[in-house]
C-alpha positions in Angstrom: -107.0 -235.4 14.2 -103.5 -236.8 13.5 -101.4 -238.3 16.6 -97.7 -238.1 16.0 -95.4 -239.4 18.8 -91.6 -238.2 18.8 -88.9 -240.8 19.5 -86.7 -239.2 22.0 -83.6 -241.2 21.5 -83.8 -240.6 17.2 -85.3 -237.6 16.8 -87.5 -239.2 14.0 -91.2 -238.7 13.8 -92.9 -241.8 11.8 -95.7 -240.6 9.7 -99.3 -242.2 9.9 -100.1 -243.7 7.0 -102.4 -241.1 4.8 -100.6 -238.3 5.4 -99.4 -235.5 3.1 -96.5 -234.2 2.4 -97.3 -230.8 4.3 -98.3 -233.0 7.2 -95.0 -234.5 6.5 -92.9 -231.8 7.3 -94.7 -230.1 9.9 -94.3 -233.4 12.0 -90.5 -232.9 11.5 -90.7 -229.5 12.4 -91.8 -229.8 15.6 -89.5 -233.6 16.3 -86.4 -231.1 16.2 -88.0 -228.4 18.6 -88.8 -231.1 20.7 -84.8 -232.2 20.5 -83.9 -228.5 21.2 -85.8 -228.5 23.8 -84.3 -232.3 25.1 -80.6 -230.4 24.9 -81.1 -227.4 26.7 -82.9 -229.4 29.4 -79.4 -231.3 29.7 -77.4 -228.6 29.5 -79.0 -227.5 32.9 -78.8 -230.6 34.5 -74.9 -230.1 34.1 -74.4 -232.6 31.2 -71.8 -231.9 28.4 -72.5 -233.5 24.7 -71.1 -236.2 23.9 -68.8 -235.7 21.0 -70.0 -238.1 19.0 -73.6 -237.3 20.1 -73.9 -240.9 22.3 -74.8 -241.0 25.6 -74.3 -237.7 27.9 -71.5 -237.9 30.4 -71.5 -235.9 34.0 -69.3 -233.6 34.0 -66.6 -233.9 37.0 -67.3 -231.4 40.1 -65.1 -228.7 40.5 -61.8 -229.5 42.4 -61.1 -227.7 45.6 -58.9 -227.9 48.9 -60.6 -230.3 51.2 -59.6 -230.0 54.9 -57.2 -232.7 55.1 -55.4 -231.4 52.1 -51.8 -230.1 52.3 -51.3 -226.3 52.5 -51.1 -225.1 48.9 -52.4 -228.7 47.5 -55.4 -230.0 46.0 -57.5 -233.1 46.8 -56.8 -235.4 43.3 -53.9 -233.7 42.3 -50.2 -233.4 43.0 -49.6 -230.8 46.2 -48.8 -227.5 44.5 -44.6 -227.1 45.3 -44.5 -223.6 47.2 -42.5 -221.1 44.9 -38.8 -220.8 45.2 -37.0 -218.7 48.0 -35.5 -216.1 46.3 -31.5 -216.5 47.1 -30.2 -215.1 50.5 -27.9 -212.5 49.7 -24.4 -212.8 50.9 -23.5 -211.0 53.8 -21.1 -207.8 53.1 -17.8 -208.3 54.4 -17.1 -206.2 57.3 -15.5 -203.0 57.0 -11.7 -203.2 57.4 -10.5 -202.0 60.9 -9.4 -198.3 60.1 -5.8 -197.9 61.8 -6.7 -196.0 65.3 -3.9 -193.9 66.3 -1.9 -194.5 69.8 -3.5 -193.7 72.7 -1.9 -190.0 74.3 0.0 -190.8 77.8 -2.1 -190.5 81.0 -1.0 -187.7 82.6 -0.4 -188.8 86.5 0.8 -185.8 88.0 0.5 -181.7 87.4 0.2 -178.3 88.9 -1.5 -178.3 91.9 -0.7 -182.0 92.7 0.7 -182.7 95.9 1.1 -185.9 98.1 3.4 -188.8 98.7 4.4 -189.4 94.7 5.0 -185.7 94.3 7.4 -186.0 97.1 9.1 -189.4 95.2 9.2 -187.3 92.2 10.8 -184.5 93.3 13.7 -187.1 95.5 13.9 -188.9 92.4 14.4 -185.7 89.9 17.1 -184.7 92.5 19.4 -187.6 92.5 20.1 -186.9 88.2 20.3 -182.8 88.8 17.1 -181.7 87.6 15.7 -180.4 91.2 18.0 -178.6 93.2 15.8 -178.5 96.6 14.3 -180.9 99.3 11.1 -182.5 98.3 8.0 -180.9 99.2 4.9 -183.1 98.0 3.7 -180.2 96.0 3.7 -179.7 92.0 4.2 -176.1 91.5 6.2 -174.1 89.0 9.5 -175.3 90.3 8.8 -178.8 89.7 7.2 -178.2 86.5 10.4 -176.7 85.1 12.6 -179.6 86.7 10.4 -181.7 84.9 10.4 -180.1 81.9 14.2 -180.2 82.3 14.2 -184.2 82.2 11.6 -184.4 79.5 14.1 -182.1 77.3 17.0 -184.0 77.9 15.4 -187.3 76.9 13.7 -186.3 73.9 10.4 -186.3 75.4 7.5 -183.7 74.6 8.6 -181.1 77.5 5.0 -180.5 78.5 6.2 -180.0 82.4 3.3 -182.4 83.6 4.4 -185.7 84.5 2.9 -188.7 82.1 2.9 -192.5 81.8 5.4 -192.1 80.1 8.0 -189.3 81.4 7.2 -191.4 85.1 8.6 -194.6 83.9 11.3 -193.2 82.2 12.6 -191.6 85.6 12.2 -194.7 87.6 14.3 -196.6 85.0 17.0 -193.9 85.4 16.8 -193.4 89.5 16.6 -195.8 92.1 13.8 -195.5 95.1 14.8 -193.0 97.7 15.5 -193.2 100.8 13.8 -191.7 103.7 16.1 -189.3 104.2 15.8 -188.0 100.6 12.2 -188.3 100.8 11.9 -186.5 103.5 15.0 -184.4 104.8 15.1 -182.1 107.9 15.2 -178.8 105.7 17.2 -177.8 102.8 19.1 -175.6 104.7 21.7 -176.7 107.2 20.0 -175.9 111.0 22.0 -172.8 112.3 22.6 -173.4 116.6 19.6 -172.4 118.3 19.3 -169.5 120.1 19.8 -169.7 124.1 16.3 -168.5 124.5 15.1 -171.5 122.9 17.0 -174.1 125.4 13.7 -174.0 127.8 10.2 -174.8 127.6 8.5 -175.3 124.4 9.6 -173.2 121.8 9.5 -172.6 118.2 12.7 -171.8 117.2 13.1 -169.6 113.9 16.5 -168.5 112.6 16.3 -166.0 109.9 20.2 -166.5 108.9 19.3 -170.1 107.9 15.7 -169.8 107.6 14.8 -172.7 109.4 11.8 -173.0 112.4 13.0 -175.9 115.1 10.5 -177.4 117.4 12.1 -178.0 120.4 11.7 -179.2 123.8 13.6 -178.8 127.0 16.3 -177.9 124.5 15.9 -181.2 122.0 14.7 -180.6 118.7 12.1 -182.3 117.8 11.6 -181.9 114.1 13.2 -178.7 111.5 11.6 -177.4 108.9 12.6 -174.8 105.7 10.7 -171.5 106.0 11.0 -167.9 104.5 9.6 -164.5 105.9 8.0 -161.0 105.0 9.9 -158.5 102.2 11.8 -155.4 103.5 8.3 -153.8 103.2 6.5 -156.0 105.5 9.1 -157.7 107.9 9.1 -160.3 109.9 9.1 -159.1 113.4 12.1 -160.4 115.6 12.2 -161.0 119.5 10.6 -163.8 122.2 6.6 -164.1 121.5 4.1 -167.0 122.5 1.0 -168.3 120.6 -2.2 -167.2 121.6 -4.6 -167.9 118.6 -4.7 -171.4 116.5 -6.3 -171.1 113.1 -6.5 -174.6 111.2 -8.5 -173.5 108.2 -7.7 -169.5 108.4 -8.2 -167.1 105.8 -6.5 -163.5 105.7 -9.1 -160.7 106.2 -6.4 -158.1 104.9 -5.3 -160.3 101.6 -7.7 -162.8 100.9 -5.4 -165.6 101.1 -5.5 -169.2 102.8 -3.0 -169.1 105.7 -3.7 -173.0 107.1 -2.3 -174.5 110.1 -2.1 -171.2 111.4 -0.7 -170.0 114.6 -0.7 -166.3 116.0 2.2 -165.0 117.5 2.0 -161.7 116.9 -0.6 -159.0 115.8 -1.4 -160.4 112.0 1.7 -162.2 112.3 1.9 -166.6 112.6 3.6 -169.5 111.4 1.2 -171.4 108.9 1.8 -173.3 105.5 2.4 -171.6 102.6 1.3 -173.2 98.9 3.3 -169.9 97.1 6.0 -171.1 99.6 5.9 -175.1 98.1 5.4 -173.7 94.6 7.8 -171.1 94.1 10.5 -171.7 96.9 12.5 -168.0 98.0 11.5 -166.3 94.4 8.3 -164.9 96.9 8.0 -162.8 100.5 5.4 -163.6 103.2 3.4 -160.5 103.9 5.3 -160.8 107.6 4.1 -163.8 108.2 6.5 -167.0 108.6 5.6 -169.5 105.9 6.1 -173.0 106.0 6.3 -174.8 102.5 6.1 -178.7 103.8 2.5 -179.3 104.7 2.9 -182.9 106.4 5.5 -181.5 108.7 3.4 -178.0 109.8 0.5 -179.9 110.0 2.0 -182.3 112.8 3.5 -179.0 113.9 0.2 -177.5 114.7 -1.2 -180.8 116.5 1.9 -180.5 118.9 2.0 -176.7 119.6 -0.6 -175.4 122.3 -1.5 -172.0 123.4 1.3 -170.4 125.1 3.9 -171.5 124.2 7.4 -169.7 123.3 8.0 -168.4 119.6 11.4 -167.4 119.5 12.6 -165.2 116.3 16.3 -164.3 115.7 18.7 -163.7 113.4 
């Protein structure tokens, strides 16, 4: 039997001396599977080739983030740069400032108003001719045509309410009334009391200058502009006293408010009127005598008790 031995390094198998040629190339048959077999085991051992087919080289391990490595670098290598920001878009100029149109006048006073600048009002449309009565404190259609009066003659929407701007246009034209103006006795001159109201207590009413005097021991005490019933429901004349008071009364026969009230007669009484302070003398009581200043009934009927005189002439 023939021994051959294989030189791992050269591949070459020497022959034995003897040997045939067959012999020959058999042994150099199985020196080259022996190589193959040399190779593949390297191959698993994770060895590359040399080029040159020297001496095998490991092959490097497989780079990787270690835990000390920078986010998004590499141990061994330059740190990966993160990607770009993508430009910030400009911000959109703001929308221009559409032109808002003026703001309408605040509207201060109106129908149905009443009170302390009512009364100034009505003093102050007085002194320039636009309102041809005493002031009452109450806005009702006779103010609203005085005012609609000034607002005409000064170019001004004539709306009849008073606004910001129709208010400050009067005071600039008036001056601030006096107390008389703001608050006068009546509109109407007082006619002489009767004699039956020299005594006692008495509520004086003269129809001639429809007026109602509060007097005392024959003094007046305060006057104030009232108006009575129609030709179809007069106002009854004679010497009466007051035997009902009524501060919040409503008629039963007409559905109407009749404050401040005080019964003389039957249905008949002396209370405030808000027709009376709207519409002045174009309207009739229902017999009834209206008063169209509230301030001055209402400190009428704290004063006036039960009993005492009413006194009704012409």
């Amino acid at each position: 039997m023939i021994r051959t031995s294989v030189n791992a390094r050269s591949g070459v198998v020497p022959a034995a001396a003897g040997t045939t040629g067959a012999t020959t190339a058999r042994a150099r048959t199985i020196a080259k599977a022996a190589a193959g077999v040399l190779a593949v085991t390297a191959l698993a051992a994770g060895c590359a080739p040399d080029a040159a087919g020297g001496a095998q080289r490991v092959a490097p391990p497989a780079t990787g983030p270690t835990a000390d490595a920078k986010p998004g670098g590499e141990t061994g290598g330059p740190a990966a740069r993160p990607a770009a920001a993508p430009p910030e878009a400009s911000p959109s100029p703001a929308p221009a400032k559409s032109s808002e149109a003026p703001a309408e006048p605040r509207v201060l006073m109106s129908t149905g108003s009443q009170g302390a600048q009512v009364r100034e009002l009505q003093a102050r449309l007085r002194q320039i001719g636009h309102f041809d009565r005493s002031p009452t404190g109450y806005y009702g259609t006779v103010t609203v045509t005085a005012v609609r009066s000034f607002q005409g003659k000064r170019g001004l929407p004539g709306t009849g309410g008073t606004d910001t701007v129709t208010w400050q246009k009067l005071l600039g034209m008036t001056r601030k009334p006096t107390a008389a103006e703001l608050t006068p006795p009546t509109e109407r001159r007082v006619a002489k009391p009767d004699e039956r109201c020299m005594t006692g207590r008495v509520l004086c009413v003269s129809k001639n200058s429809r007026t109602l005097s509060w007097m005392v021991d024959g003094r007046v005490l305060s006057s104030m502009d009232v108006r009575f019933g129609s030709q179809y429901t007069p106002t009854r004349e004679g010497v009466f006293s007051v035997y009902w008071k009524s501060r919040h009364h409503v008629s039963t026969l007409y559905d109407t408010p009749m404050p401040y009230a005080m019964f003389f007669s039957g249905g008949q009484a002396v209370h405030y009127s808000p027709d009376f302070a709207a519409n002045g003398y174009n309207g009739a009581s229902h017999g009834c005598v209206n008063v169209r200043d509230e301030g001055k009934i209402a400190s009428l009927f704290a004063q006036v008790k039960n009993g005492d005189k009413v006194v009704i002439y012409w």
